[in-house]
Amino acid sequence: MECHYPPSMESINREIEAHIHKNKELAQIFEVYKKVLTVQLNYLDSINISVDLSEDEIKDYFRNGQYLMSRQKFDINGNLYKKIIFSLCKAIKEASPGAPDSLHQLSDAEEFKDGNIEKLLDKVKLFSKRELEEFIIDREMERRTGVSGEIIAFVIFSALSPFYSLNMKETRKKVDFSIWRRGYCPICGQTAVIAKHRIEDGARVLHCWLCHAEWVYPRLECPYCDNKEQKQLRFFYVPGDKSRQVHVCEKCKKYLKTIDMKIMQKNVSLDVEAIATGYLDIVAKREGYRAPDETVLLN
Ligand SMILES: [Zn+2]
Ligand SMILES: [Zn+2]
């Protein structure tokens, strides 16, 4: 399987234009996305990643269902990380003038000071999106920085993404992800929230929004509860666009947005699709299904 990281900005721009052409309301969010992605891609050359684990060690993790970064000693240059945080905040502010001015000072927060960054990053690699947001609330970062927890979490993850993605790419040179069969990422552990049916053979490939790992997962199983009961698995789409689907499981009530590139007859960016298909999240939730990374509060 081919590795799609890093993406070409040219094709990303083309896809985004087409989406905005159909739905003008997406212009703002894609403006932020493009600026953030540009910062991330610009820093790739400054990042050095070497994967010290042997092929056998990596395979052992995978066989045990342990994502690599739960154990891997993985050093991130704190200074560089802080610089990326600063650049990202600047980019977000440029793309959305309504964002708070305090974004410019976010990189001065206690958490990003020398010595603290390493501790922060050690914790964050075990956090889901939600857990990071809770951590930010516990630490009262919103009050101290004047930036909302959601944006802080977005910035922290967006700054990590280039490091994680290069780690993914280096790891993949040693071991492909064919022995991994989980609903979460083999490298960074984040839950897959979008998938594709690949253009060549229609196989289902799950995608990690954070490190961009992609791995095959059987179409006739639920990635979140391993349900194989065919009667409890189905999919739907909005009439007129059969290539953008929502696959649901009646057992765990979770849904997975899926882009069928075989039907589409072209490869598109799942990061772009994840944003463009926000209407599918609305439909799925209205039908009583939960996003895969949502924690169960009731039932
Ligand atoms: Zn990942
Ligand atoms: Zn399920």
XYZ file of C-alpha atoms and ligand atoms in Angstrom:
301
model
C 0.000 0.000 0.000
C 1.253 3.414 -0.958
C 1.932 6.074 1.674
C 0.057 9.307 1.025
C 2.032 11.541 3.349
C 2.982 14.338 2.816
C 0.172 15.425 0.484
C 0.663 17.764 -2.467
C -0.635 21.241 -1.697
C -1.656 21.587 -5.323
C -4.125 18.714 -5.296
C -5.359 19.700 -1.826
C -6.117 23.205 -3.117
C -7.940 21.792 -6.110
C -10.125 19.546 -3.976
C -10.894 22.359 -1.557
C -11.908 24.688 -4.397
C -14.372 22.078 -5.644
C -15.910 21.673 -2.180
C -16.257 25.428 -1.651
C -17.803 25.742 -5.089
C -20.581 23.406 -3.922
C -20.854 24.846 -0.419
C -19.665 28.401 0.267
C -20.043 27.922 4.014
C -16.934 25.757 4.001
C -14.683 28.638 2.885
C -13.733 29.793 6.394
C -12.905 26.417 7.879
C -10.866 25.456 4.809
C -8.958 28.725 5.007
C -7.822 27.723 8.504
C -7.078 24.182 7.346
C -4.920 25.361 4.425
C -2.892 27.764 6.557
C -2.352 25.145 9.262
C -1.331 22.520 6.726
C 1.114 24.936 5.093
C 2.827 25.555 8.444
C 2.991 21.806 9.133
C 4.498 21.008 5.737
C 7.014 23.862 5.997
C 8.476 22.399 9.179
C 8.880 18.845 7.893
C 12.462 19.442 6.735
C 13.496 20.752 10.171
C 12.372 17.615 11.974
C 14.674 14.659 12.527
C 13.037 11.385 13.395
C 14.746 8.051 13.706
C 12.936 4.916 14.777
C 15.212 2.875 17.029
C 12.924 -0.118 17.352
C 13.716 -3.225 15.330
C 11.281 -4.798 12.915
C 10.552 -7.581 15.422
C 9.936 -5.187 18.285
C 7.470 -3.186 16.225
C 5.683 -6.356 15.128
C 5.421 -7.439 18.783
C 3.667 -4.204 19.671
C 1.294 -4.590 16.753
C 0.493 -8.239 17.511
C -0.428 -7.256 21.062
C -2.644 -4.418 19.903
C -0.313 -1.856 21.479
C 0.108 1.297 19.485
C 3.752 2.184 19.061
C 3.845 5.495 20.878
C 2.299 4.092 24.050
C 5.756 2.664 24.818
C 8.197 4.050 22.281
C 10.836 6.457 23.537
C 10.128 9.301 21.200
C 11.932 12.596 21.633
C 10.511 15.803 20.278
C 12.689 18.898 20.155
C 10.924 21.214 22.603
C 12.220 24.419 21.040
C 11.104 23.427 17.605
C 7.736 22.317 18.962
C 7.258 25.707 20.589
C 8.187 27.475 17.343
C 5.564 25.447 15.486
C 2.969 26.367 18.140
C 3.810 30.020 17.601
C 3.590 29.757 13.784
C 0.306 27.869 13.974
C -1.282 30.476 16.245
C -0.191 33.195 13.851
C -1.630 31.265 10.893
C -4.946 30.617 12.639
C -5.265 34.275 13.548
C -4.557 35.290 9.938
C -7.111 32.855 8.570
C -9.796 33.812 11.073
C -9.506 37.433 12.180
C -12.295 36.831 14.700
C -10.004 34.561 16.760
C -8.763 36.092 20.031
C -5.595 38.250 19.997
C -4.366 36.220 22.945
C -3.508 33.467 20.452
C -0.289 35.367 19.763
C 0.855 34.730 23.342
C -0.275 31.128 23.628
C 3.260 29.802 23.073
C 4.374 31.713 26.207
C 2.105 29.575 28.422
C 3.709 27.766 31.354
C 3.158 24.394 29.675
C 5.411 25.309 26.748
C 8.373 26.494 28.835
C 11.662 24.590 28.734
C 11.454 21.455 30.829
C 7.650 21.554 30.908
C 7.176 20.838 27.225
C 8.768 17.402 27.554
C 6.446 16.529 30.429
C 3.452 17.807 28.506
C 4.327 15.808 25.393
C 4.834 12.639 27.442
C 1.279 12.944 28.729
C -0.310 14.068 25.497
C 0.852 10.996 23.597
C -1.512 8.938 25.743
C -4.446 11.336 25.358
C -7.453 11.230 23.079
C -8.862 14.575 21.890
C -11.328 14.567 24.738
C -8.738 13.703 27.362
C -6.519 16.541 26.201
C -9.448 18.962 26.457
C -10.133 17.759 30.002
C -6.463 18.197 30.908
C -6.578 21.769 29.594
C -9.632 22.494 31.720
C -8.044 20.921 34.832
C -4.951 23.050 34.393
C -7.087 26.176 33.896
C -5.202 26.930 30.708
C -8.189 28.784 29.268
C -8.194 31.293 32.103
C -4.430 31.762 31.999
C -4.126 32.125 28.218
C -7.456 33.650 27.181
C -7.793 31.006 24.466
C -10.584 28.408 24.417
C -9.718 24.847 25.377
C -10.868 23.567 22.032
C -8.439 25.842 20.178
C -5.579 25.038 22.567
C -6.137 21.318 22.019
C -6.297 21.884 18.267
C -2.992 23.798 18.347
C -1.248 21.206 20.549
C -2.268 18.355 18.236
C -1.630 20.314 15.034
C 1.920 21.057 16.212
C 2.490 17.381 17.014
C 1.150 16.119 13.737
C 4.344 16.675 11.669
C 6.465 14.794 14.258
C 3.976 11.957 14.522
C 3.535 11.754 10.764
C 7.281 11.434 10.174
C 7.469 8.794 12.893
C 4.672 6.956 11.081
C 6.498 7.221 7.769
C 9.821 5.990 9.204
C 8.128 3.111 11.022
C 6.304 2.105 7.908
C 9.608 1.714 6.068
C 10.428 -1.075 8.546
C 7.026 -2.717 8.994
C 3.864 -2.165 7.011
C 0.639 -2.069 9.009
C -0.906 -5.217 7.538
C -0.866 -7.119 10.861
C -2.688 -4.293 12.627
C -6.427 -4.823 12.912
C -7.910 -2.267 15.284
C -10.165 0.773 15.179
C -7.343 2.940 16.546
C -4.045 3.968 15.030
C -1.018 1.612 15.197
C 1.345 4.559 15.690
C -0.309 7.214 17.841
C -3.394 5.396 19.153
C -6.013 7.911 18.026
C -9.393 6.504 17.022
C -10.019 6.425 13.277
C -12.955 8.680 12.428
C -12.868 8.328 8.651
C -12.091 5.551 6.191
C -11.947 4.943 2.486
C -12.712 2.115 0.127
C -9.561 2.193 -1.898
C -9.636 2.765 -5.596
C -7.763 -0.423 -6.626
C -9.851 -3.113 -4.969
C -12.456 -1.452 -2.760
C -10.793 -2.718 0.450
C -11.613 -0.657 3.521
C -8.715 1.440 4.807
C -8.922 3.296 8.123
C -7.159 6.639 8.433
C -5.554 8.442 11.383
C -6.323 12.170 11.509
C -3.218 12.865 13.606
C -0.263 10.909 12.117
C -1.907 9.964 8.798
C -1.321 6.221 9.181
C -3.579 4.061 7.023
C -4.366 0.399 7.598
C -6.738 -2.149 6.158
C -9.731 -3.248 8.209
C -12.340 -5.828 7.051
C -15.472 -4.247 5.613
C -17.788 -6.716 7.286
C -16.741 -5.953 10.845
C -17.276 -2.978 13.144
C -13.873 -1.425 13.947
C -15.088 -0.254 17.355
C -16.733 -3.332 18.886
C -15.605 -6.164 16.552
C -19.237 -6.954 15.763
C -19.398 -9.326 12.764
C -23.176 -9.772 12.726
C -24.071 -8.668 9.198
C -27.647 -7.779 10.098
C -26.342 -5.174 12.542
C -24.023 -3.498 10.068
C -25.305 -1.227 7.336
C -24.511 2.002 5.565
C -26.356 4.956 4.125
C -25.598 8.048 2.068
C -27.254 11.248 1.008
C -29.146 10.639 -2.274
C -27.105 11.841 -5.242
C -23.697 11.045 -3.728
C -23.171 7.339 -3.229
C -19.412 7.755 -2.778
C -19.669 9.502 0.594
C -21.127 7.005 3.034
C -21.858 6.532 6.705
C -21.291 2.994 7.991
C -23.092 2.213 11.217
C -23.123 -0.575 13.776
C -26.396 -1.311 15.567
C -24.562 -3.015 18.417
C -22.329 -0.154 19.623
C -24.237 2.596 17.764
C -21.060 4.135 16.388
C -20.620 5.401 12.864
C -17.705 5.668 10.474
C -17.685 8.106 7.589
C -16.366 6.320 4.529
C -15.271 7.722 1.189
C -15.675 5.183 -1.585
C -12.858 6.044 -3.979
C -13.683 3.040 -6.117
C -17.074 4.552 -6.889
C -15.486 7.998 -7.175
C -12.761 6.631 -9.440
C -10.174 8.980 -7.971
C -7.987 9.408 -4.898
C -8.879 12.294 -2.635
C -7.528 13.541 0.689
C -9.356 12.064 3.673
C -8.384 15.079 5.780
C -10.171 17.339 3.311
C -13.113 14.926 3.075
C -13.415 14.773 6.875
C -14.071 18.522 6.884
C -16.217 18.617 3.755
C -18.553 15.870 4.989
C -19.619 17.585 8.210
C -23.226 17.191 7.007
C -22.836 13.403 7.322
C -21.952 13.798 11.016
C -25.147 15.746 11.484
C -27.240 13.104 9.714
C -25.583 10.243 11.633
C -26.109 11.904 15.006
C -29.703 12.742 14.156
C -30.233 9.042 13.409
C -28.970 8.204 16.897
C -25.378 7.190 16.189
C -22.235 8.374 17.966
C -18.939 9.586 16.578
C -16.305 6.889 17.137
C -14.185 9.097 19.404
C -17.105 10.130 21.570
C -17.114 8.674 25.060
C -20.215 6.922 26.325
C -21.935 9.136 28.840
C -25.284 7.398 29.085
C -26.626 3.920 28.210
Zn -1.969 8.013 14.236
Zn -19.872 -1.696 16.758
